[in-house]
Coordinates of C-alpha atoms and ligand atoms in Angstrom, one line a residue:
Chain H
M1 CA -27.8 24.9 -58.1
P2 CA -30.1 27.0 -56.7
K3 CA -30.7 30.7 -58.2
K4 CA -29.0 32.8 -55.5
G5 CA -26.2 35.8 -55.8
E6 CA -22.9 34.6 -55.9
N7 CA -22.4 36.4 -52.6
E8 CA -25.7 34.6 -51.0
L9 CA -24.7 30.6 -51.5
T10 CA -23.7 29.1 -48.8
W11 CA -21.6 25.3 -48.5
R12 CA -24.8 23.9 -48.3
D13 CA -25.6 25.1 -51.9
L14 CA -23.1 23.2 -53.7
E15 CA -23.4 19.5 -55.1
I16 CA -20.7 17.3 -53.9
G17 CA -17.0 18.5 -55.0
G18 CA -18.6 21.3 -56.1
I19 CA -19.7 19.4 -59.6
V20 CA -21.6 21.8 -62.1
T21 CA -24.1 19.8 -63.3
E22 CA -26.0 22.7 -65.2
P23 CA -24.0 23.7 -68.4
G24 CA -23.4 27.2 -69.5
N25 CA -23.6 28.4 -65.8
A26 CA -20.3 30.5 -66.4
S27 CA -22.2 32.8 -67.9
Q28 CA -23.8 34.0 -64.6
Y29 CA -20.2 35.3 -63.6
Q30 CA -19.9 38.7 -63.2
T31 CA -16.2 39.3 -64.9
G32 CA -17.3 43.2 -65.2
D33 CA -16.0 43.5 -61.4
W34 CA -12.6 43.2 -62.2
R35 CA -12.6 45.9 -64.6
S36 CA -10.8 49.3 -63.4
Q37 CA -11.3 51.1 -67.0
K38 CA -14.3 50.8 -68.8
P39 CA -14.9 51.6 -72.7
T40 CA -17.0 54.6 -73.6
Y41 CA -18.0 55.7 -77.3
D42 CA -18.7 58.1 -79.6
F43 CA -20.5 56.6 -81.9
D44 CA -20.4 59.6 -84.3
R45 CA -17.1 57.8 -86.1
C46 CA -18.5 53.7 -85.7
I47 CA -18.6 52.9 -89.1
K48 CA -20.0 49.2 -87.8
C49 CA -17.2 47.0 -88.9
G50 CA -17.1 44.5 -86.2
L51 CA -13.6 44.6 -85.6
C52 CA -13.8 45.6 -81.7
Q53 CA -16.1 42.6 -81.7
L54 CA -13.3 40.1 -83.1
F55 CA -10.6 41.4 -81.0
C56 CA -12.7 41.4 -77.4
P57 CA -11.0 38.5 -75.3
E58 CA -14.1 38.4 -73.3
G59 CA -16.4 38.1 -76.3
C60 CA -18.6 40.9 -74.8
V61 CA -19.2 43.3 -77.6
E62 CA -22.7 42.7 -79.7
P63 CA -24.0 45.1 -81.7
N64 CA -26.6 47.5 -79.9
S65 CA -30.0 48.7 -81.2
D66 CA -28.5 51.1 -83.5
G67 CA -26.2 48.7 -84.8
H68 CA -22.9 50.1 -82.7
F69 CA -20.8 47.8 -81.5
E70 CA -21.3 47.7 -77.7
A71 CA -19.5 46.1 -74.5
D72 CA -21.7 44.4 -72.2
L73 CA -20.2 45.7 -68.8
Y74 CA -21.8 42.6 -67.0
Y75 CA -19.1 40.9 -68.2
C76 CA -15.7 43.7 -69.8
K77 CA -12.8 43.4 -68.1
G78 CA -11.6 46.6 -68.9
C79 CA -8.6 45.0 -71.1
G80 CA -8.8 48.1 -73.7
I81 CA -8.1 46.0 -76.8
C82 CA -11.1 47.1 -78.3
A83 CA -9.8 51.0 -77.7
R84 CA -6.9 50.0 -79.6
E85 CA -8.0 48.3 -82.6
C86 CA -10.5 50.8 -83.5
W87 CA -9.4 52.8 -86.6
T88 CA -11.6 55.1 -86.2
K89 CA -11.0 56.2 -82.4
V90 CA -14.7 55.6 -81.6
I91 CA -13.4 54.4 -78.1
T92 CA -12.1 56.0 -75.0
M93 CA -10.8 54.1 -72.1
V94 CA -12.4 55.7 -68.4
E95 CA -11.1 55.1 -65.1
E96 CA -13.8 53.6 -63.2
E97 CA -15.1 55.4 -60.1
G98 CA -14.8 54.1 -57.2
Chain T
M1 CA -17.0 -21.7 -47.9
M2 CA -15.2 -20.4 -44.4
A3 CA -12.9 -17.7 -44.4
K4 CA -9.7 -19.3 -44.6
R5 CA -6.3 -18.5 -42.6
V6 CA -3.1 -18.6 -45.1
G7 CA 0.6 -17.4 -44.4
M8 CA 0.5 -14.9 -46.9
E9 CA 3.5 -11.6 -47.3
V10 CA 1.0 -8.9 -46.0
S11 CA 1.5 -7.0 -49.4
V12 CA 0.3 -10.0 -51.6
A13 CA -2.5 -10.4 -49.3
I14 CA -3.4 -6.6 -49.8
G15 CA -4.0 -7.5 -53.2
E16 CA -6.1 -9.9 -52.7
A17 CA -8.3 -8.1 -50.4
A18 CA -8.6 -5.3 -53.6
K19 CA -9.5 -8.5 -55.2
M20 CA -12.0 -9.7 -53.1
A21 CA -13.3 -6.0 -53.0
N22 CA -13.9 -6.8 -57.0
V23 CA -12.1 -3.2 -57.8
D24 CA -12.4 -2.0 -61.5
V25 CA -9.6 0.1 -61.7
V26 CA -5.8 0.0 -60.7
A27 CA -3.8 2.4 -62.0
A28 CA 0.0 2.6 -60.3
Y29 CA 3.5 3.1 -59.9
P30 CA 5.7 0.3 -58.3
I31 CA 7.7 1.7 -55.5
T32 CA 9.7 0.7 -52.8
P33 CA 8.2 -1.1 -50.3
Q34 CA 5.1 -0.9 -52.2
T35 CA 6.0 -2.7 -55.1
H36 CA 4.8 -6.1 -54.4
I37 CA 0.9 -4.8 -53.8
V38 CA 0.5 -3.6 -57.1
E39 CA 2.8 -6.3 -58.8
H40 CA 0.2 -9.2 -57.1
L41 CA -2.6 -6.6 -58.8
A42 CA -0.9 -6.4 -61.7
E43 CA -0.7 -10.4 -61.8
L44 CA -4.1 -11.0 -61.0
V45 CA -5.3 -9.3 -63.9
A46 CA -3.1 -10.4 -66.2
D47 CA -3.9 -14.2 -65.0
G48 CA -7.7 -13.3 -65.8
E49 CA -8.1 -13.9 -61.7
L50 CA -9.7 -10.1 -61.4
D51 CA -11.7 -8.7 -63.9
A52 CA -10.0 -5.3 -63.8
E53 CA -8.3 -2.7 -65.9
Y54 CA -4.7 -2.4 -64.9
I55 CA -3.3 0.7 -66.1
P56 CA 0.4 1.2 -65.7
V57 CA 1.7 4.6 -65.6
E58 CA 4.9 6.6 -66.0
S59 CA 4.8 8.6 -62.5
E60 CA 2.7 8.3 -59.6
H61 CA 1.6 11.7 -60.4
S62 CA -0.3 10.0 -63.2
A63 CA -0.9 7.2 -61.1
M64 CA -3.2 9.7 -58.7
S65 CA -4.8 11.5 -62.1
A66 CA -5.8 8.2 -63.7
C67 CA -7.4 7.2 -60.3
L68 CA -9.3 10.5 -60.7
G69 CA -10.9 10.1 -64.1
S70 CA -11.8 6.1 -63.3
S71 CA -13.4 7.2 -60.0
A72 CA -15.4 9.8 -61.4
A73 CA -16.6 7.5 -64.2
G74 CA -18.1 5.5 -61.5
A75 CA -15.5 3.1 -61.1
R76 CA -14.3 1.1 -58.2
T77 CA -10.5 2.6 -57.9
F78 CA -7.3 1.3 -56.0
T79 CA -3.6 2.5 -55.9
A80 CA -0.7 2.2 -53.7
T81 CA 2.5 3.8 -53.3
A82 CA 5.0 4.9 -50.7
G83 CA 7.6 7.7 -49.5
Q84 CA 8.6 9.6 -52.4
G85 CA 6.2 8.2 -54.7
L86 CA 3.2 9.7 -52.2
E87 CA 5.0 13.3 -52.4
L88 CA 5.1 13.1 -56.2
M89 CA 1.4 12.5 -55.9
H90 CA 0.8 15.6 -53.3
E91 CA -1.3 18.2 -55.4
V92 CA -3.4 15.3 -56.9
L93 CA -4.3 14.2 -53.7
Y94 CA -6.1 17.5 -52.7
V95 CA -8.1 17.0 -55.9
A96 CA -8.8 13.7 -55.5
S97 CA -10.5 14.7 -51.8
S98 CA -12.1 18.1 -52.8
M99 CA -13.8 16.3 -56.1
R100 CA -14.8 14.1 -53.5
L101 CA -13.6 10.9 -55.2
P102 CA -14.1 7.4 -53.1
I103 CA -10.6 6.2 -54.2
V104 CA -8.9 3.9 -51.8
M105 CA -4.6 3.3 -51.4
T106 CA -2.6 1.3 -49.5
V107 CA 0.7 3.6 -48.3
A108 CA 3.7 1.6 -47.3
N109 CA 5.5 4.3 -45.3
R110 CA 8.7 4.8 -46.2
A111 CA 11.1 7.5 -45.1
L112 CA 11.9 10.7 -47.0
S113 CA 15.3 11.7 -48.9
A114 CA 17.3 12.9 -48.3
P115 CA 19.4 10.9 -47.3
L116 CA 18.0 8.1 -49.4
S117 CA 16.0 5.8 -47.5
V118 CA 13.5 3.2 -48.8
W119 CA 13.0 2.0 -45.2
G120 CA 9.8 2.7 -43.0
D121 CA 8.7 5.8 -41.0
H122 CA 5.9 7.7 -41.1
S123 CA 7.5 11.4 -43.2
D124 CA 5.3 10.6 -46.1
A125 CA 2.2 10.0 -44.0
M126 CA 2.6 13.4 -42.2
A127 CA 3.3 15.3 -45.0
V128 CA -0.2 14.3 -46.8
R129 CA -1.9 15.5 -43.2
D130 CA -3.4 18.2 -44.7
T131 CA -4.7 16.6 -48.3
G132 CA -8.5 15.9 -47.1
W133 CA -8.2 12.1 -47.3
I134 CA -9.2 9.6 -44.6
Q135 CA -6.5 8.3 -43.0
L136 CA -5.9 4.7 -41.2
F137 CA -3.3 3.1 -39.4
T138 CA -2.6 -0.4 -38.7
E139 CA -0.4 -2.6 -36.7
N140 CA -0.3 -6.1 -38.5
G141 CA -1.3 -7.7 -42.0
Q142 CA -5.2 -8.7 -40.5
E143 CA -5.6 -5.3 -39.9
V144 CA -4.3 -3.9 -43.5
V145 CA -6.4 -6.5 -45.0
D146 CA -9.7 -6.0 -42.7
N147 CA -8.9 -2.2 -43.0
V148 CA -8.7 -2.3 -47.1
L149 CA -11.4 -3.9 -46.8
C150 CA -13.2 -1.3 -44.6
A151 CA -11.9 1.6 -46.4
F152 CA -14.2 0.9 -49.6
R153 CA -17.1 0.8 -47.8
I154 CA -16.4 4.1 -46.0
A155 CA -15.1 5.8 -48.8
E156 CA -18.0 4.9 -50.9
D157 CA -20.6 5.4 -48.2
Q158 CA -23.1 8.3 -49.3
R159 CA -22.8 10.0 -47.0
V160 CA -18.6 10.3 -47.0
L161 CA -17.5 10.0 -51.0
L162 CA -14.1 10.7 -49.5
P163 CA -10.7 8.9 -50.7
V164 CA -9.5 6.8 -47.8
M165 CA -5.6 6.0 -47.2
V166 CA -4.5 3.1 -45.1
H167 CA -1.2 3.3 -43.8
L168 CA 1.1 0.4 -42.9
D169 CA 4.7 0.4 -42.0
G170 CA 7.1 -0.3 -45.2
F171 CA 9.4 -3.8 -45.0
H172 CA 7.8 -3.9 -40.7
L173 CA 4.2 -4.9 -42.7
S174 CA 4.6 -4.9 -46.4
H175 CA 7.2 -7.4 -46.3
M176 CA 6.1 -9.8 -43.6
I177 CA 4.6 -12.9 -44.2
E178 CA 2.1 -13.5 -41.7
P179 CA -0.6 -15.5 -40.8
I180 CA -3.9 -14.2 -42.3
L181 CA -7.5 -14.7 -42.1
L182 CA -8.8 -13.9 -45.7
P183 CA -12.9 -13.4 -45.5
E184 CA -14.9 -15.1 -47.7
V185 CA -15.5 -13.4 -51.2
E186 CA -19.5 -13.6 -50.3
A187 CA -19.2 -12.1 -47.1
V188 CA -17.0 -9.2 -48.6
K189 CA -19.4 -8.6 -51.1
R190 CA -22.3 -8.0 -48.7
F191 CA -19.8 -5.8 -46.7
I192 CA -19.3 -3.9 -49.5
P193 CA -22.3 -2.9 -51.7
P194 CA -21.9 -1.5 -55.1
L195 CA -20.1 1.4 -55.8
K196 CA -23.1 4.3 -56.7
Y197 CA -21.4 7.3 -57.5
P198 CA -24.2 10.0 -57.3
F199 CA -22.6 12.3 -60.6
P200 CA -20.5 9.6 -62.6
L201 CA -19.2 11.0 -65.9
D202 CA -21.8 10.1 -68.8
P203 CA -21.9 11.5 -72.1
L204 CA -25.5 11.4 -71.6
K205 CA -25.8 13.2 -68.5
P206 CA -22.9 16.2 -68.7
V207 CA -21.5 17.4 -65.8
S208 CA -18.2 19.7 -65.2
M209 CA -15.8 18.4 -62.4
G210 CA -13.2 20.0 -60.8
D211 CA -14.4 23.7 -62.1
F212 CA -12.9 27.3 -61.2
G213 CA -13.8 28.2 -58.0
P214 CA -13.3 32.3 -57.5
P215 CA -13.3 34.4 -54.6
F216 CA -16.8 34.0 -53.9
I217 CA -17.2 30.3 -53.7
Y218 CA -13.7 28.7 -52.7
S219 CA -14.4 29.5 -48.8
E220 CA -17.3 27.9 -48.9
A221 CA -16.5 24.8 -50.7
K222 CA -13.6 24.2 -48.6
W223 CA -15.9 24.3 -45.3
A224 CA -18.1 21.6 -47.3
Q225 CA -15.2 19.4 -47.3
E226 CA -13.9 20.5 -43.8
V227 CA -17.9 18.9 -42.5
K228 CA -18.0 15.9 -44.6
L229 CA -14.3 14.8 -43.3
R230 CA -15.5 16.1 -39.6
E231 CA -19.0 14.0 -40.3
A232 CA -16.8 11.0 -41.3
K233 CA -16.4 10.2 -38.3
D234 CA -19.4 8.5 -37.5
V235 CA -19.4 6.5 -40.8
V236 CA -15.4 5.1 -40.0
V237 CA -16.9 4.2 -36.3
E238 CA -20.2 2.4 -37.8
C239 CA -17.8 0.5 -40.4
W240 CA -15.6 -0.7 -37.9
Q241 CA -18.6 -2.4 -35.4
E242 CA -20.6 -3.7 -38.6
F243 CA -17.0 -5.4 -39.5
G244 CA -17.0 -6.6 -35.9
K245 CA -20.4 -7.7 -35.9
Q246 CA -19.6 -10.0 -39.1
F247 CA -16.1 -10.4 -39.1
Q248 CA -15.7 -10.7 -35.2
R249 CA -12.8 -8.5 -35.5
H250 CA -13.2 -5.1 -34.0
Y251 CA -11.4 -1.0 -34.6
S252 CA -11.8 2.1 -33.1
P253 CA -10.5 5.4 -33.5
V254 CA -8.1 5.1 -30.1
E255 CA -7.2 1.8 -29.0
E256 CA -6.2 1.0 -25.7
Y257 CA -4.0 -2.1 -24.4
R258 CA -3.7 -2.0 -20.6
S259 CA -4.4 1.8 -19.8
E260 CA -7.2 1.6 -17.5
G261 CA -6.3 4.0 -14.5
A262 CA -2.9 4.0 -15.4
D263 CA -0.5 6.9 -14.6
V264 CA 2.0 7.2 -17.2
L265 CA 0.2 6.5 -21.3
L266 CA 2.6 6.0 -24.0
L267 CA 1.0 6.6 -27.5
T268 CA 2.1 4.8 -30.7
M269 CA 0.5 4.8 -34.7
G270 CA 1.1 1.8 -36.7
S271 CA 3.2 -1.6 -36.5
Y272 CA 5.3 -0.2 -33.7
S273 CA 2.9 -0.7 -31.4
E274 CA 2.7 -4.3 -31.0
T275 CA 6.3 -4.0 -29.8
A276 CA 5.0 -1.1 -27.4
A277 CA 2.7 -3.6 -25.7
A278 CA 5.2 -5.9 -25.2
A279 CA 7.4 -3.4 -23.5
I280 CA 3.7 -2.5 -21.4
D281 CA 3.7 -5.9 -20.3
K282 CA 7.1 -5.8 -18.9
V283 CA 7.0 -2.9 -17.0
R284 CA 3.6 -3.9 -15.8
A285 CA 5.3 -6.8 -14.7
E286 CA 7.3 -4.8 -12.7
G287 CA 4.6 -3.1 -11.1
K288 CA 4.8 -0.2 -12.9
N289 CA 0.9 1.7 -13.6
I290 CA 2.1 2.0 -17.6
G291 CA -0.6 1.8 -20.2
L292 CA -0.5 2.1 -24.1
V293 CA -2.8 4.3 -26.3
R294 CA -2.9 3.6 -29.7
L295 CA -4.5 5.7 -32.5
R296 CA -5.5 4.3 -35.0
L297 CA -7.6 7.0 -37.1
W298 CA -5.5 9.5 -37.8
R299 CA -8.1 12.1 -40.1
P300 CA -10.2 12.8 -39.3
F301 CA -9.0 13.4 -36.0
P302 CA -10.8 12.1 -33.0
F303 CA -10.4 14.5 -30.7
A304 CA -13.2 13.3 -28.3
E305 CA -11.6 9.9 -27.9
L306 CA -8.6 10.7 -28.0
R307 CA -9.4 13.4 -24.9
Q308 CA -11.5 10.9 -23.1
K309 CA -8.9 8.1 -23.3
V310 CA -5.9 10.4 -21.6
S311 CA -6.9 13.3 -20.3
Q312 CA -6.7 11.6 -16.5
A313 CA -3.0 10.0 -16.4
R314 CA -0.4 12.1 -15.0
V315 CA 1.8 11.4 -18.1
L316 CA 1.1 11.0 -22.0
I317 CA 4.5 9.9 -23.8
V318 CA 4.1 10.7 -27.5
L319 CA 6.3 8.4 -30.1
D320 CA 6.6 10.2 -33.8
R321 CA 8.2 8.3 -36.5
A322 CA 8.6 11.7 -38.5
L323 CA 9.5 14.9 -37.8
S324 CA 8.8 18.6 -37.8
I325 CA 11.9 20.4 -38.9
G326 CA 12.0 23.1 -37.0
G327 CA 8.4 23.4 -35.5
P328 CA 7.5 22.5 -32.5
V329 CA 7.4 18.7 -31.8
G330 CA 6.9 15.6 -33.2
P331 CA 3.3 16.3 -35.7
V332 CA 1.4 13.4 -34.2
C333 CA 2.2 15.2 -30.2
S334 CA 2.0 18.5 -31.5
E335 CA -1.6 17.3 -32.8
I336 CA -2.5 15.9 -29.5
R337 CA -1.0 19.0 -27.2
S338 CA -3.5 20.7 -29.5
A339 CA -6.1 18.3 -28.9
L340 CA -6.2 18.5 -25.1
Y341 CA -5.0 22.2 -24.4
G342 CA -7.5 24.1 -22.4
Q343 CA -9.0 20.6 -20.9
A344 CA -9.6 21.2 -17.6
K345 CA -7.7 17.8 -16.8
Q346 CA -4.7 16.9 -19.3
P347 CA -1.5 15.1 -18.7
K348 CA 1.8 16.4 -19.0
V349 CA 2.4 15.4 -22.6
V350 CA 6.3 14.2 -23.8
S351 CA 7.3 14.2 -27.2
I352 CA 10.0 11.6 -28.3
V353 CA 10.8 10.9 -32.1
G354 CA 12.1 7.7 -32.9
G355 CA 12.0 4.3 -35.3
L356 CA 13.1 7.2 -38.3
G357 CA 14.5 5.7 -41.4
G358 CA 13.7 1.9 -40.5
R359 CA 15.7 2.1 -37.2
D360 CA 13.8 -0.5 -35.0
I361 CA 13.0 0.2 -31.8
S362 CA 13.0 -3.3 -29.7
V363 CA 10.9 -3.7 -26.2
A364 CA 13.9 -2.8 -24.0
G365 CA 14.1 0.4 -26.5
F366 CA 10.6 1.2 -25.5
E367 CA 11.1 0.7 -21.8
A368 CA 13.7 3.1 -22.0
I369 CA 11.7 5.6 -23.9
I370 CA 9.0 5.0 -21.0
S371 CA 11.6 6.3 -18.3
R372 CA 13.0 8.7 -20.6
G373 CA 9.6 10.0 -20.9
I374 CA 9.0 9.7 -16.9
K375 CA 12.5 12.1 -16.3
V376 CA 11.3 14.7 -18.9
A377 CA 7.8 14.5 -17.7
E378 CA 9.0 15.2 -14.2
K379 CA 12.1 17.7 -14.3
G380 CA 12.1 18.6 -18.0
S381 CA 14.5 18.6 -20.8
R382 CA 16.8 21.3 -22.6
N383 CA 15.4 20.1 -25.7
E384 CA 11.2 21.0 -26.9
F385 CA 11.8 16.9 -28.1
E386 CA 14.7 14.2 -28.0
I387 CA 15.1 11.6 -30.7
F388 CA 15.7 8.5 -29.4
G389 CA 18.8 6.6 -29.5
V390 CA 20.3 9.2 -31.5
R391 CA 24.1 9.7 -30.9
E392 CA 24.7 13.6 -30.5
Ligands
SF4_401 S1 -14.2 48.5 -84.7 FE1 -14.7 51.0 -83.9 S2 -15.6 51.2 -85.9 FE2 -15.9 49.4 -85.7 S3 -17.5 48.5 -85.1 FE3 -16.0 48.7 -83.3 S4 -16.2 50.9 -82.7 FE4 -17.5 50.6 -84.5
SF4_402 S1 -12.3 46.4 -72.6 FE1 -11.2 44.5 -73.4 S2 -13.0 43.5 -72.3 FE2 -14.3 45.2 -72.3 S3 -14.9 45.3 -74.4 FE3 -13.3 46.2 -75.2 S4 -11.9 44.3 -75.8 FE4 -13.7 43.9 -74.7

């Protein structure tokens, strides 16, 4: 499939029967726009245990450059599981604007 | 070797046609009145006469699902079903067409329960109208055999890659013993080139099929399917022309019988058309200007051909062998009305339903349908449509 934004693809860009020939291209799919709440962080309290990463059903939590665990908002669906599981209460879910 | 004329049950002849087409996989479940088709194929495989994989599945849902897999693997795939069996396949039929898998299936048309009926009508076909398959209707054994062969060529054409259903009336065709010209195997081989599915399942070149289609792409995927099914009409016509050249039997999307310049036209689909033609001969002999039009290509619907063949008539009587219960008129009639809507010149279209659940319509019956149809066109009726011969 040509490299186009998902809202620019026309029917002509699809392979026969919508067959996907390029493995792993689900990573292009922005699930972040399903979100109504997003995780915010008070990293001073983070002990870098990685529990939030283990629990995130989306698999979108990775350590950032400081080694703190943080969601990739391109994929984060805002389920709030990380906020509930974090034992030091680093994460607060806040409403998305707009 | 020349083509040979044999006396053969139509179902058995279909099995022979699939054998001549050298199918790789047959996945099927028996159901009346289609059983003899797959029974014969099972026999051919068991006897080593056909080198194919025969998958005896546990239901029609599984039959069509197995067909998806084998077709996706690039194997020439055939199945057959009828009535409730077609209904049980229903959801998988959509998958076959939207995944663009060139499966060929014969449907021995049967009424739907309840009341339980194993006999023929077009209820099953009408219920799968919008599944995205190419659909052809046939009138006699020869036509079934010819169109099964054409179906493989059409389905597998690189411009098409869509599944094809060949409809034949249950019992009235499936169980008849008819004289059939079986073409020579070599000629069939030339007519149906080897299948080259562009993305066959292959561990060395993995692809994903039938993926998730989120809202941002679903409409585009469906539009692609719509465009391809519509464009398939030209390939169907081209295939029939080529078949005509090679085998001297000719087919077209909308066929006529003594309809040139007719004042009144009767429109039928399937095997009842032959009885209807006999009725046309009788009324013509009485000096009435009445002709017959038969719809052979049901999907994609042949709008232009139909308009061209019926617009000049004063009355068009459409015989449906199915109901659209609580809807406008018979399903075929409803589509014909919509195809003619807004045309500058168009006939008065009358809907008659008949031949439900295997009830015969004789030549005299068709004569009665014609005169009733003319009367309704001229004087109106208190019903949107009438069931011919129903005891009210
Ligand atoms: S669970 Fe809490 S403390 Fe542990 S890494 Fe995640 S944010 Fe930091
Ligand atoms: S809110 Fe849900 S999806 Fe987002 S990072 Fe936390 S656990 Fe993952």
